[in-house]
Backbone as a ProteinNet text record, in pm:
[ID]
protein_1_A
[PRIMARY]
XXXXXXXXXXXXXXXXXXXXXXXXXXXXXXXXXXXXXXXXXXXXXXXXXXXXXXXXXXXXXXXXXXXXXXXXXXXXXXXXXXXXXXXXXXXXXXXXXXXXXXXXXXXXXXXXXXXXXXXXXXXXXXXXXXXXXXXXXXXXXXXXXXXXXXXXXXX
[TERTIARY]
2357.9	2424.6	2519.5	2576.8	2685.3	2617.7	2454.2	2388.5	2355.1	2433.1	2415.6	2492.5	2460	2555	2545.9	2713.2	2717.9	2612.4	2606	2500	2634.7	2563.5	2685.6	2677	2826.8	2785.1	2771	2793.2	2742.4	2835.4	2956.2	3008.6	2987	2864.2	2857.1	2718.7	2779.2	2615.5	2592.5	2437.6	2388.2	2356.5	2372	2281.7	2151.2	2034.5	1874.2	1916.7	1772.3	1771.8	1757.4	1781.8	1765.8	1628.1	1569.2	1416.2	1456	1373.6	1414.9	1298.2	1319	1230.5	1209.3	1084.4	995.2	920.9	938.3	857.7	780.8	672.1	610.3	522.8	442.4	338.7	223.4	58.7	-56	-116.5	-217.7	-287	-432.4	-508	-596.9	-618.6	-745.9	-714.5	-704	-766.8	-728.9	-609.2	-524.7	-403.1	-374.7	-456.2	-424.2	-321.4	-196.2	-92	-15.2	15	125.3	285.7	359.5	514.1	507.5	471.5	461.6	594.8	631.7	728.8	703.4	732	670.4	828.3	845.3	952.8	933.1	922.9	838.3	738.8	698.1	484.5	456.6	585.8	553.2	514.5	415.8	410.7	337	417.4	399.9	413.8	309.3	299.4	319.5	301	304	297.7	209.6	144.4	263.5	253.4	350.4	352.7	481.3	451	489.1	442.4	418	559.1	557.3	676.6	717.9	817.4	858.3	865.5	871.7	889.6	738.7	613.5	495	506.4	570.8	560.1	650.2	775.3	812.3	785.9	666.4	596.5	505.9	441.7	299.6	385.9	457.6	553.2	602.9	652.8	634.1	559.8	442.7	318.5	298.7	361.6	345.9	234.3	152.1	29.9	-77.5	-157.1	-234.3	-395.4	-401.7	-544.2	-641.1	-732	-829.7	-959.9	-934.7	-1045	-978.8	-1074.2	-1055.3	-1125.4	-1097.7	-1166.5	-1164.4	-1240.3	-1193.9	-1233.8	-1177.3	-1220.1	-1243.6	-1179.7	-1127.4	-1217.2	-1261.1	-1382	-1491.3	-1496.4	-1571	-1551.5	-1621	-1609.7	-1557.2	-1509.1	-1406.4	-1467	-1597.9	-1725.3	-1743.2	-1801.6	-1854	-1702.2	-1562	-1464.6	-1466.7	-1433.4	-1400.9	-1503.1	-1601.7	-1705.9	-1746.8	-1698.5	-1678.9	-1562.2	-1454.4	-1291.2	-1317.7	-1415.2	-1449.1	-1534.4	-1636.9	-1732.9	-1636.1	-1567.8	-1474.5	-1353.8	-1320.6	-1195.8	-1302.2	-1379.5	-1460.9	-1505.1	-1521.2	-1630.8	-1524.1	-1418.8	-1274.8	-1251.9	-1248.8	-1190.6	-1286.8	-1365.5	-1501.5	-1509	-1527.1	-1484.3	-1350.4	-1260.4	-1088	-1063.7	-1029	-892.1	-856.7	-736.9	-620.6	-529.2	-597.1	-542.9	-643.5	-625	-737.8	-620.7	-631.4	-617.4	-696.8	-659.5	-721.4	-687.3	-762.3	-761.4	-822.3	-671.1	-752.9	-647.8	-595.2	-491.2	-419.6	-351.2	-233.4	-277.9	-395	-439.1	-337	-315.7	-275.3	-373.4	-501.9	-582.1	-675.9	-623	-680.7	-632.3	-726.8	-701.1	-561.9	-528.3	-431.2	-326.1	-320.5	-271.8	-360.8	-330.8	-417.5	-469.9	-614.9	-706.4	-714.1	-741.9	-807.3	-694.9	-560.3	-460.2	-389	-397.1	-342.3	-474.3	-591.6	-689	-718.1	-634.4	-605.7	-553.8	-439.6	-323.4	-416.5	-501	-624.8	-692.5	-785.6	-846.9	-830.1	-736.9	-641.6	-679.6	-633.4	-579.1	-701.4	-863.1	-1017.1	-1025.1	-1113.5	-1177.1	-1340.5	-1347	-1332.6	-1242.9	-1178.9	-1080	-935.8	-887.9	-762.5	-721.7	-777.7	-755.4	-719.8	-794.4	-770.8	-665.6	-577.4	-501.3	-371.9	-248.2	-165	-45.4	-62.3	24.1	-33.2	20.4	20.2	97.9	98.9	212.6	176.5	232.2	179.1	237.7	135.8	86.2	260.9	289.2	389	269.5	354.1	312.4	191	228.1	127.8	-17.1	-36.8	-116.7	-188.5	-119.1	-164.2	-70.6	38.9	191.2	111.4	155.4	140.3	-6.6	-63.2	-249.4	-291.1	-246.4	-304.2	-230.1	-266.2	-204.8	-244.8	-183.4	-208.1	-238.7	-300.1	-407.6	-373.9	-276.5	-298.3	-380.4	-459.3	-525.6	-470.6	-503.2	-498	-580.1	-511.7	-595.3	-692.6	-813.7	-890.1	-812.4	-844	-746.9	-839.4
3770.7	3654.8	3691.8	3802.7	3842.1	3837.4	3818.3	3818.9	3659.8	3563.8	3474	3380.4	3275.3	3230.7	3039.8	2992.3	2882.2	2776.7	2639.3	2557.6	2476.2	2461.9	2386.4	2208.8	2155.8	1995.3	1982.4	2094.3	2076	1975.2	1957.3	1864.6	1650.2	1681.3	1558.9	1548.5	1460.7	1384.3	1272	1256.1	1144.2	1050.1	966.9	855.4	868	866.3	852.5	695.7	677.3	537	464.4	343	201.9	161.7	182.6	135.8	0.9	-89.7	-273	-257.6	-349.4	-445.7	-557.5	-554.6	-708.8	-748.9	-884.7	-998.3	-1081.8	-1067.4	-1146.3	-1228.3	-1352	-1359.8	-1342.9	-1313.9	-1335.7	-1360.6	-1484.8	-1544.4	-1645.5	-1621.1	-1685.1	-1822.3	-1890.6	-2030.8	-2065.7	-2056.8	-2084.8	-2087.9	-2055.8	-2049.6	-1888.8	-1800.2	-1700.7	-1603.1	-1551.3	-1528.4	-1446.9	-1341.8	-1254.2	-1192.1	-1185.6	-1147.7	-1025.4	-972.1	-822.5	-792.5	-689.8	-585.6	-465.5	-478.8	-365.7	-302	-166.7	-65	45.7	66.7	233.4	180.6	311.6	308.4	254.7	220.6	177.7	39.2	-17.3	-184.8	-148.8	-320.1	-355.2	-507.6	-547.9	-712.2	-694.6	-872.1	-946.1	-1073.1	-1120.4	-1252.5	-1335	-1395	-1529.7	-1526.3	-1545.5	-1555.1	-1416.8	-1317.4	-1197.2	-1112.4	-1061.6	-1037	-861.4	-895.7	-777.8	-654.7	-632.8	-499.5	-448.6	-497.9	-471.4	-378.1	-460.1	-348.4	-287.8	-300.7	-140.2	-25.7	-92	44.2	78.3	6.5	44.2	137.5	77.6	182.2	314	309.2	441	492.9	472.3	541.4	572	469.9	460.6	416.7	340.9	205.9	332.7	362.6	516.1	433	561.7	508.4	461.5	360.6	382.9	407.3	375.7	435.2	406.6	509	557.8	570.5	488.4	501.8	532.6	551.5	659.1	600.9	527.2	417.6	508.4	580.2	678.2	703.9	690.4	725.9	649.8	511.7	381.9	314.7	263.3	169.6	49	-85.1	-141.7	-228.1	-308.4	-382	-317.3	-174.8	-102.1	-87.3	-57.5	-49.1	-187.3	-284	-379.7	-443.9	-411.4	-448.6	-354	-210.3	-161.9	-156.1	-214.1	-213.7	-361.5	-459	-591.6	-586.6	-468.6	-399.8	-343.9	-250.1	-187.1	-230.2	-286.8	-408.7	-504.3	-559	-662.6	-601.6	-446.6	-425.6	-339.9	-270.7	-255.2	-348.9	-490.9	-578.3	-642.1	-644.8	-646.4	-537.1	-441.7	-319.6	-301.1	-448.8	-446.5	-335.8	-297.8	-164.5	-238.8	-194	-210.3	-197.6	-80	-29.9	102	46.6	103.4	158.8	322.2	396.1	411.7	306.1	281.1	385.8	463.9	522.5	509.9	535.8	488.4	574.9	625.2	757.3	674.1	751.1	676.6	588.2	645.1	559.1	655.5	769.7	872.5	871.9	879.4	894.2	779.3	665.5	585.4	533.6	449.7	413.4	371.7	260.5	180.6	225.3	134.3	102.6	151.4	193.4	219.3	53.2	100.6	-30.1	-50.3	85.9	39.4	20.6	30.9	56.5	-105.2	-159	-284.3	-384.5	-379.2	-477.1	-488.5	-374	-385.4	-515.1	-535.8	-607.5	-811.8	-799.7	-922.7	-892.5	-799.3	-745.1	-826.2	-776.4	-825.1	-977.2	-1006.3	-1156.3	-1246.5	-1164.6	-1244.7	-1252.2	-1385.1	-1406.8	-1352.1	-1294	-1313.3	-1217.2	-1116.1	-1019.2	-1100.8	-1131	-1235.5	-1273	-1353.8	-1400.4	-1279.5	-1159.8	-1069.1	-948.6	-985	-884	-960.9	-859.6	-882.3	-841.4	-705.7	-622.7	-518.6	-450.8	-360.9	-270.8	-130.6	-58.1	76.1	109	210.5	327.8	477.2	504.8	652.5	700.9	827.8	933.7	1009.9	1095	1229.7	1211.8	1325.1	1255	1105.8	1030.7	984.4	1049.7	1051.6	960.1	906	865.8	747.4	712.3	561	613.7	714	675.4	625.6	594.9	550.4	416.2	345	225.8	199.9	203.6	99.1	-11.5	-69.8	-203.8	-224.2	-304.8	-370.5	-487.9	-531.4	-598.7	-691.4	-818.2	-914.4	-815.9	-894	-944.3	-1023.8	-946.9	-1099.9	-1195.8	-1365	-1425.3	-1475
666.4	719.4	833.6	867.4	944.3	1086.9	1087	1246.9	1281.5	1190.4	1254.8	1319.6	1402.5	1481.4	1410.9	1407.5	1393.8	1486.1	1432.1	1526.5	1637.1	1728.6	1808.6	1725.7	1766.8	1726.4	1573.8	1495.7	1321.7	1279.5	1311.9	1210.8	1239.7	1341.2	1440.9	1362.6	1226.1	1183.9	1221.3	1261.3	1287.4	1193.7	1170.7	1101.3	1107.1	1052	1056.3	1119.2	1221	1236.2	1150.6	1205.5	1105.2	1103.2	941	959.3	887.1	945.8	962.9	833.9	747.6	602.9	682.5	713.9	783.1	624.3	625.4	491.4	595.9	486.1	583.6	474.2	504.1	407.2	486.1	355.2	426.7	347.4	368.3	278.8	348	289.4	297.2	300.2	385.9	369	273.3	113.9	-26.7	-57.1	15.1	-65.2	-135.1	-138.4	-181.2	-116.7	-145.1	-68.9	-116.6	-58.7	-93.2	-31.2	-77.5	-75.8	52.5	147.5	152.6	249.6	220.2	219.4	293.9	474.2	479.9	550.7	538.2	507	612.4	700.5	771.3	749.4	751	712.9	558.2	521.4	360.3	350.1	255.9	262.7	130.1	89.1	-46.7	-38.5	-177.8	-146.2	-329.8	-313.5	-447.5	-474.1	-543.2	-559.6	-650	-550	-603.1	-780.3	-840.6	-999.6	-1075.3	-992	-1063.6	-1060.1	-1194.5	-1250.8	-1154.6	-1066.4	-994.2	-1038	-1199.3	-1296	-1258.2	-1249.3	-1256.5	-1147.9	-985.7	-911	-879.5	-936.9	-941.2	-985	-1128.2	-1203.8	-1098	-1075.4	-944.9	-849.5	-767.8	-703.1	-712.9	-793.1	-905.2	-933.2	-917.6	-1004.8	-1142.4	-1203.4	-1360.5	-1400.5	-1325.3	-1391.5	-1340.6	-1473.7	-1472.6	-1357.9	-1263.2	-1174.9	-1249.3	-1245	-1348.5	-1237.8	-1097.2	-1032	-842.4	-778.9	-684.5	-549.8	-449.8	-342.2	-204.3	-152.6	28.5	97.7	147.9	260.2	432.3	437.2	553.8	594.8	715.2	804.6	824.8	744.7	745.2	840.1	900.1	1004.3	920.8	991.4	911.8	817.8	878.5	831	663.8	676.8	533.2	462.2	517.2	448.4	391.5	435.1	344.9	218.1	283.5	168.5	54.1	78.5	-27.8	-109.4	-25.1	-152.4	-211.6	-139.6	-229.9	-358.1	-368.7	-443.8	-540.3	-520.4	-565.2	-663.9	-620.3	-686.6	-820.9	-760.6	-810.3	-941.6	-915.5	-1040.9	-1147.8	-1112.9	-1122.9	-1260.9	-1170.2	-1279.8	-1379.8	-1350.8	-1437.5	-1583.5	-1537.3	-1618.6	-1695.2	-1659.6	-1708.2	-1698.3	-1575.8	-1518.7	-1430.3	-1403.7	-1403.7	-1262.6	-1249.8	-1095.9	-1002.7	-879.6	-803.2	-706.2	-689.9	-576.7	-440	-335.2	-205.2	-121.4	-124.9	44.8	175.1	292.4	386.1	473.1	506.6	592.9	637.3	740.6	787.2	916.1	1000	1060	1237.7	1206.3	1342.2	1470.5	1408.8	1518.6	1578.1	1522.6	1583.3	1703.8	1833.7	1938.7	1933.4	1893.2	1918.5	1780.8	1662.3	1534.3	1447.4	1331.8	1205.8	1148.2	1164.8	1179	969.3	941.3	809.3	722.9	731.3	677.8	711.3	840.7	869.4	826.1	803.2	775.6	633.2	557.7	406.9	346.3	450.4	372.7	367.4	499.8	469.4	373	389	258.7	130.9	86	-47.8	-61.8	65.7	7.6	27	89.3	118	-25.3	-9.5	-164.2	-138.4	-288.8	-419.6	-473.9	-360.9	-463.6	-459.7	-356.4	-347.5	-464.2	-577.9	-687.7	-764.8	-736.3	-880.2	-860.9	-754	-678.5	-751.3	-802	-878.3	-712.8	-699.6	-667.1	-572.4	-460.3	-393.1	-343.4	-365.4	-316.1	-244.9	-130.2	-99	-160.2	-157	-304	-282.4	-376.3	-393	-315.7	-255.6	-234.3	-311.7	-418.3	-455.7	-461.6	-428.1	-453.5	-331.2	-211.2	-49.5	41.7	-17.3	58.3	86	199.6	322.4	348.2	344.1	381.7	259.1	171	-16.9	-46	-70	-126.9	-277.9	-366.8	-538.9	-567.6	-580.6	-565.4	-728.9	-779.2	-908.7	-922.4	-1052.3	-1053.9	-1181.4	-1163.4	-1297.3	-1466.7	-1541.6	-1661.6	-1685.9	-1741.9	-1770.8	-1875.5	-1853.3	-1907.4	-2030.5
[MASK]
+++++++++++++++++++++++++++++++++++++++++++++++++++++++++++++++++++++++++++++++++++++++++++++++++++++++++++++++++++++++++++++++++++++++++++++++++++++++++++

């Protein structure tokens, strides 16, 4: 330690910027519609009704995967029609929660296409109805490229 030199400016902390919480809703002409919450690269929704504890567990990563998909590298057409496949048969099978992947969306032209065409996704019917909750996923689970897709109960 005796070869090193103080940093200039150390006692001059900055604040991290201010990352702004935009709400927004999005919903389908049905009426199907969700709460979403987007944070940074973080976004999270929630269907009207649904009890906020649900997604703070989802958030958390408490609500165990029951299945898993890689959307990443799909053109957007085959992405969505396989997280509609996906979800659909998901809840069919009664589970619970689906781990969506789709990256962060770095190398795309403009905006991350499959990551912003999610949050429609959700709310197209026939999955719209069976979508509880969404959160993008903890890190060990692939961060902001992974989102948690909770699903209803059959009633």
């Amino acid at each position: 330690m005796s070869d090193t030199t103080p940093l200039e400016d150390r006692d001059k902390v900055r604040p991290p910027p201010k990352t702004l919480r935009r709400r927004r809703r999005r919903g389908d002409v049905e009426g199907v519609q969700f709460e979403i919450d987007l944070l940074g690269e973080r976004q999270e929704g929630i269907a009207p009704g649904t009890d906020r504890a649900l997604l703070r567990r989802l958030r958390n990563g408490e609500i165990p995967r029951d299945a898993r998909i890689d959307l990443h590298g799909l053109p957007a057409a085959a992405a969505r029609a396989r997280l509609h496949e996906t979800l659909t048969r998901v809840h069919a099978e009664e589970g619970r929660c689906v781990l969506v992947i789709h990256r962060r969306g770095r190398h795309s032209e403009s905006e991350p296409i499959l990551k912003e065409a999610l949050l429609d996704w959700l709310a197209e019917p026939p999955v719209g109805s069976l979508v509880l909750a969404f959160s993008s996923a903890l890190g060990r689970d692939g961060g902001v490229g992974a989102t948690y897709v909770l699903l209803r109960r059959e009633r």
